[in-house]
């Protein structure tokens, strides 16, 4: 599925069907948390695996706060690293960040590459909720630093919706691109994921539904 089409599905679900964006985000985040839990449980350390969730400025970051909440409920030790001050978030991402903060989930705001280097450690699973379908071009500034540092760590890496840095229409990776062991993508596989250039960055791809009606999926030829 093309980036614009998948964004259109979200928009139609909200504007025409009257679904709440928060419900879509909850479904997305919960489904992703279950996939991450399954991956961790198969690997040495199991549910004792600590998880670091990197959160960006948009709704991909918003998914990260939902994932953190559900992973904690599943018994994981989680910490959230936001690359933006929480007061800069808007809409559904802001709501979920505020829930996470009120719930006392460990949460730090990174303002430099040094912060990221200190707070992303080797023995944890790193989840990339930095940029999703709203990304344009190579990850800039701190986003690029976070991707580079995460790629150097020895733990598992999971990309949410798409690996930050990968163009999900063409499958062309930018410099840098998050190198995932697992990519949990929403609604349908993105068109670029089928390209040979994209494969090394995606790992295993799992599709998670976000609860939009089948009638809407049919309009976009999603089975
Ligand atoms: N209701 C919805 O629309 C849903 C959205 N979902 C998630 O939301 C994502 C899309 O959210 P958004 O549209 O907020 O987009 P993103 O979360 O991709 O964030 C886009 C923002 O990131 C910044 N940015 C863009 N390119 C950048 C670059 N190269 N370097 C640094 N910063 C950059 C800009 O501030 C831009 O506004 C999806 O990928 C998916 O993960 C899911 O929660 C399902 C429901
Ligand atoms: K991502």
Short mmCIF file of C-alpha atoms and ligand atoms in Angstrom, two decimals:
data_model
loop_
_atom_site.label_atom_id
_atom_site.label_comp_id
_atom_site.label_asym_id
_atom_site.label_seq_id
_atom_site.Cartn_x
_atom_site.Cartn_y
_atom_site.Cartn_z
CA UNK A 1 0.00 0.00 0.00
CA UNK A 2 1.23 3.51 -0.79
CA UNK A 3 1.95 5.95 2.01
CA UNK A 4 -0.80 8.37 0.90
CA UNK A 5 -3.37 5.55 0.72
CA UNK A 6 -2.65 4.29 4.20
CA UNK A 7 -2.89 7.83 5.53
CA UNK A 8 -6.18 8.21 3.66
CA UNK A 9 -7.56 5.07 5.38
CA UNK A 10 -6.89 6.70 8.79
CA UNK A 11 -8.46 9.95 7.60
CA UNK A 12 -11.62 8.31 6.18
CA UNK A 13 -12.05 6.15 9.30
CA UNK A 14 -11.99 9.33 11.40
CA UNK A 15 -13.83 11.81 9.17
CA UNK A 16 -16.38 9.62 7.36
CA UNK A 17 -16.92 6.71 9.77
CA UNK A 18 -16.59 8.82 12.91
CA UNK A 19 -13.95 6.63 14.52
CA UNK A 20 -11.75 8.33 17.08
CA UNK A 21 -8.07 8.72 16.26
CA UNK A 22 -7.33 7.67 19.83
CA UNK A 23 -9.09 4.34 19.25
CA UNK A 24 -7.05 3.71 16.10
CA UNK A 25 -3.86 4.55 17.98
CA UNK A 26 -4.85 2.29 20.87
CA UNK A 27 -5.48 -0.62 18.49
CA UNK A 28 -2.20 0.05 16.70
CA UNK A 29 -0.16 0.33 19.89
CA UNK A 30 -1.73 -2.63 21.62
CA UNK A 31 -1.26 -4.87 18.57
CA UNK A 32 2.35 -3.76 18.26
CA UNK A 33 3.02 -4.39 21.98
CA UNK A 34 1.74 -7.95 21.59
CA UNK A 35 4.09 -8.52 18.65
CA UNK A 36 7.05 -7.08 20.55
CA UNK A 37 6.23 -9.25 23.57
CA UNK A 38 6.12 -12.36 21.37
CA UNK A 39 9.51 -11.49 19.86
CA UNK A 40 11.11 -10.89 23.27
CA UNK A 41 9.62 -14.04 24.76
CA UNK A 42 11.20 -16.14 21.98
CA UNK A 43 14.64 -14.66 22.68
CA UNK A 44 16.99 -15.31 25.65
CA UNK A 45 15.83 -13.31 28.69
CA UNK A 46 12.15 -13.56 27.77
CA UNK A 47 9.80 -11.14 29.49
CA UNK A 48 12.64 -9.95 31.73
CA UNK A 49 13.91 -8.17 28.62
CA UNK A 50 14.01 -4.42 29.25
CA UNK A 51 12.54 -2.33 26.43
CA UNK A 52 13.55 1.19 25.39
CA UNK A 53 10.95 3.06 23.35
CA UNK A 54 12.18 5.96 21.24
CA UNK A 55 9.37 8.46 20.63
CA UNK A 56 9.26 11.16 17.97
CA UNK A 57 7.12 14.27 17.43
CA UNK A 58 4.06 12.85 15.64
CA UNK A 59 1.57 10.01 15.87
CA UNK A 60 4.29 7.38 15.36
CA UNK A 61 5.65 8.69 18.66
CA UNK A 62 2.09 8.55 20.02
CA UNK A 63 2.00 4.83 19.23
CA UNK A 64 5.12 4.50 21.38
CA UNK A 65 3.37 5.73 24.53
CA UNK A 66 0.55 3.21 23.97
CA UNK A 67 3.09 0.43 23.37
CA UNK A 68 4.90 1.33 26.61
CA UNK A 69 1.67 1.15 28.62
CA UNK A 70 0.72 -2.25 27.18
CA UNK A 71 4.20 -3.72 27.52
CA UNK A 72 4.21 -2.75 31.19
CA UNK A 73 0.85 -4.53 31.57
CA UNK A 74 2.42 -7.57 29.93
CA UNK A 75 5.15 -7.59 32.59
CA UNK A 76 7.99 -5.87 30.76
CA UNK A 77 10.30 -3.28 32.20
CA UNK A 78 10.01 -0.30 29.85
CA UNK A 79 11.46 3.15 29.56
CA UNK A 80 10.53 5.87 27.14
CA UNK A 81 12.97 8.26 25.52
CA UNK A 82 11.23 11.18 23.87
CA UNK A 83 13.17 13.33 21.45
CA UNK A 84 10.76 16.23 21.97
CA UNK A 85 9.55 17.97 25.12
CA UNK A 86 6.09 16.54 25.85
CA UNK A 87 4.48 19.99 25.72
CA UNK A 88 5.36 20.17 22.01
CA UNK A 89 3.22 17.11 21.24
CA UNK A 90 -0.31 17.59 19.91
CA UNK A 91 -3.52 15.59 19.50
CA UNK A 92 -3.59 11.86 20.19
CA UNK A 93 0.18 11.69 20.75
CA UNK A 94 -0.10 14.34 23.46
CA UNK A 95 -2.98 12.48 25.16
CA UNK A 96 -1.04 9.21 25.28
CA UNK A 97 2.17 10.88 26.43
CA UNK A 98 0.24 12.51 29.25
CA UNK A 99 -1.28 9.15 30.29
CA UNK A 100 2.19 7.59 30.34
CA UNK A 101 3.57 10.47 32.42
CA UNK A 102 0.67 10.36 34.91
CA UNK A 103 1.06 6.57 35.16
CA UNK A 104 4.68 7.05 36.23
CA UNK A 105 6.16 5.14 33.31
CA UNK A 106 9.91 5.91 33.25
CA UNK A 107 10.24 8.75 30.76
CA UNK A 108 13.19 10.91 29.77
CA UNK A 109 13.47 13.70 27.24
CA UNK A 110 16.71 13.57 25.24
CA UNK A 111 18.08 16.90 24.07
CA UNK A 112 21.49 15.79 22.80
CA UNK A 113 23.28 12.84 21.20
CA UNK A 114 25.08 12.40 24.54
CA UNK A 115 21.73 11.86 26.30
CA UNK A 116 20.80 9.24 23.73
CA UNK A 117 24.17 7.52 23.98
CA UNK A 118 23.78 7.33 27.77
CA UNK A 119 20.15 6.23 27.83
CA UNK A 120 19.96 3.67 24.99
CA UNK A 121 21.79 0.69 26.43
CA UNK A 122 23.13 -2.54 24.95
CA UNK A 123 21.04 -5.07 26.82
CA UNK A 124 17.57 -3.86 25.88
CA UNK A 125 15.19 -4.13 22.95
CA UNK A 126 14.98 -0.79 21.15
CA UNK A 127 11.64 0.22 19.63
CA UNK A 128 11.65 2.86 16.90
CA UNK A 129 8.60 5.13 17.20
CA UNK A 130 10.59 8.08 15.87
CA UNK A 131 9.05 8.76 12.46
CA UNK A 132 6.28 7.06 10.50
CA UNK A 133 4.31 7.85 7.37
CA UNK A 134 4.64 11.60 8.01
CA UNK A 135 8.43 11.54 7.52
CA UNK A 136 10.06 13.44 4.70
CA UNK A 137 13.66 12.80 3.67
CA UNK A 138 16.49 11.46 5.80
CA UNK A 139 16.06 11.68 9.60
CA UNK A 140 17.39 15.08 10.62
CA UNK A 141 19.29 16.23 13.71
CA UNK A 142 18.65 14.22 16.87
CA UNK A 143 16.50 11.75 14.88
CA UNK A 144 19.50 10.78 12.77
CA UNK A 145 21.66 10.51 15.90
CA UNK A 146 19.10 8.23 17.58
CA UNK A 147 18.94 5.92 14.56
CA UNK A 148 22.73 5.69 14.32
CA UNK A 149 23.11 4.93 18.03
CA UNK A 150 20.27 2.39 18.06
CA UNK A 151 21.87 0.56 15.12
CA UNK A 152 25.09 0.16 17.12
CA UNK A 153 23.39 -1.53 20.08
CA UNK A 154 23.51 -5.30 20.53
CA UNK A 155 19.85 -5.82 21.51
CA UNK A 156 16.86 -6.52 19.30
CA UNK A 157 15.45 -3.67 17.24
CA UNK A 158 11.78 -3.23 16.37
CA UNK A 159 10.44 -0.62 13.93
CA UNK A 160 6.89 0.66 14.31
CA UNK A 161 4.97 1.16 11.05
CA UNK A 162 8.26 1.55 9.14
CA UNK A 163 11.95 1.79 9.96
CA UNK A 164 12.82 5.47 10.43
CA UNK A 165 14.77 6.60 7.37
CA UNK A 166 13.23 4.11 4.93
CA UNK A 167 11.10 5.59 2.14
CA UNK A 168 8.03 3.38 2.43
CA UNK A 169 6.93 4.03 -1.18
CA UNK A 170 10.23 3.39 -2.98
CA UNK A 171 11.91 1.14 -0.40
CA UNK A 172 15.05 3.28 -0.66
CA UNK A 173 16.92 3.64 2.64
CA UNK A 174 18.34 7.02 3.58
CA UNK A 175 21.47 7.67 5.57
CA UNK A 176 20.85 6.68 8.32
CA UNK A 177 18.00 4.14 8.41
CA UNK A 178 16.93 2.13 11.46
CA UNK A 179 17.90 -1.51 10.94
CA UNK A 180 15.03 -3.58 12.34
CA UNK A 181 14.82 -7.26 13.32
CA UNK A 182 11.03 -6.89 13.29
CA UNK A 183 8.84 -4.29 11.59
CA UNK A 184 5.28 -4.03 12.88
CA UNK A 185 3.34 -2.16 10.24
CA UNK A 186 -0.25 -0.92 10.40
CA UNK A 187 -3.19 -1.67 8.08
CA UNK A 188 -1.15 -3.27 5.27
CA UNK A 189 2.40 -3.80 4.06
CA UNK A 190 3.77 -0.63 2.55
CA UNK A 191 4.59 -0.76 -1.16
CA UNK A 192 8.31 -0.12 -0.70
CA UNK A 193 8.67 -3.13 1.60
CA UNK A 194 8.55 -5.45 -1.41
CA UNK A 195 11.69 -3.88 -2.94
CA UNK A 196 15.06 -5.59 -2.59
CA UNK A 197 16.66 -2.35 -1.29
CA UNK A 198 14.29 -2.33 1.69
CA UNK A 199 14.74 -5.93 2.86
CA UNK A 200 17.92 -5.55 4.95
CA UNK A 201 16.26 -2.81 7.04
CA UNK A 202 12.90 -4.47 7.73
CA UNK A 203 13.64 -7.83 9.35
CA UNK A 204 10.46 -9.86 9.74
CA UNK A 205 7.37 -7.87 8.75
CA UNK A 206 4.12 -8.27 10.69
CA UNK A 207 0.91 -6.43 9.81
CA UNK A 208 -1.35 -5.24 12.63
CA UNK A 209 -4.91 -4.10 11.96
CA UNK A 210 -6.14 -0.91 13.62
CA UNK A 211 -9.83 -1.83 13.71
CA UNK A 212 -11.13 0.10 10.69
CA UNK A 213 -14.15 -1.58 9.04
CA UNK A 214 -13.67 -4.17 6.30
CA UNK A 215 -15.84 -2.03 3.98
CA UNK A 216 -13.20 0.69 4.16
CA UNK A 217 -10.36 -1.80 3.65
CA UNK A 218 -12.20 -3.18 0.59
CA UNK A 219 -12.14 0.28 -1.00
CA UNK A 220 -8.34 0.07 -0.83
CA UNK A 221 -8.20 -3.62 -1.86
CA UNK A 222 -6.85 -4.70 1.54
CA UNK A 223 -7.83 -8.29 2.33
N1 LIG B 1 -4.99 8.28 13.36
C1 LIG B 1 -3.93 8.06 12.64
O1 LIG B 1 -3.66 8.79 11.70
C2 LIG B 1 -3.04 6.93 13.03
C3 LIG B 1 -1.67 7.05 12.89
N2 LIG B 1 -0.82 6.10 13.29
C4 LIG B 1 0.63 6.35 13.36
O2 LIG B 1 0.90 7.66 12.99
C5 LIG B 1 1.97 7.71 12.05
C6 LIG B 1 1.84 8.94 11.21
O3 LIG B 1 1.83 10.04 12.11
P1 LIG B 1 2.19 11.52 11.67
O4 LIG B 1 1.41 11.87 10.47
O5 LIG B 1 2.04 12.34 12.89
O6 LIG B 1 3.70 11.43 11.19
P2 LIG B 1 5.05 11.03 11.95
O7 LIG B 1 4.79 10.36 13.24
O8 LIG B 1 5.86 10.35 10.91
O9 LIG B 1 5.71 12.45 12.31
C7 LIG B 1 5.84 13.45 11.32
C8 LIG B 1 6.54 14.66 11.91
O10 LIG B 1 7.92 14.35 12.10
C9 LIG B 1 8.74 15.46 11.72
N3 LIG B 1 9.61 15.01 10.62
C10 LIG B 1 9.22 14.63 9.36
N4 LIG B 1 10.28 14.23 8.65
C11 LIG B 1 11.37 14.34 9.47
C12 LIG B 1 12.76 14.07 9.28
N5 LIG B 1 13.24 13.62 8.12
N6 LIG B 1 13.60 14.28 10.33
C13 LIG B 1 13.13 14.76 11.51
N7 LIG B 1 11.82 15.05 11.74
C14 LIG B 1 10.94 14.83 10.72
C15 LIG B 1 7.81 16.58 11.34
O11 LIG B 1 7.60 17.37 12.49
C16 LIG B 1 6.52 15.87 10.97
O12 LIG B 1 5.39 16.66 11.23
C17 LIG B 1 1.87 6.40 11.32
O13 LIG B 1 3.11 6.02 10.73
C18 LIG B 1 1.44 5.45 12.43
O14 LIG B 1 2.57 5.00 13.14
C19 LIG B 1 -1.33 4.98 14.08
O15 LIG B 1 -1.39 5.42 15.40
C20 LIG B 1 -2.69 4.55 13.62
C21 LIG B 1 -3.66 5.70 13.60
K1 LIG B 2 9.18 4.19 13.03
#
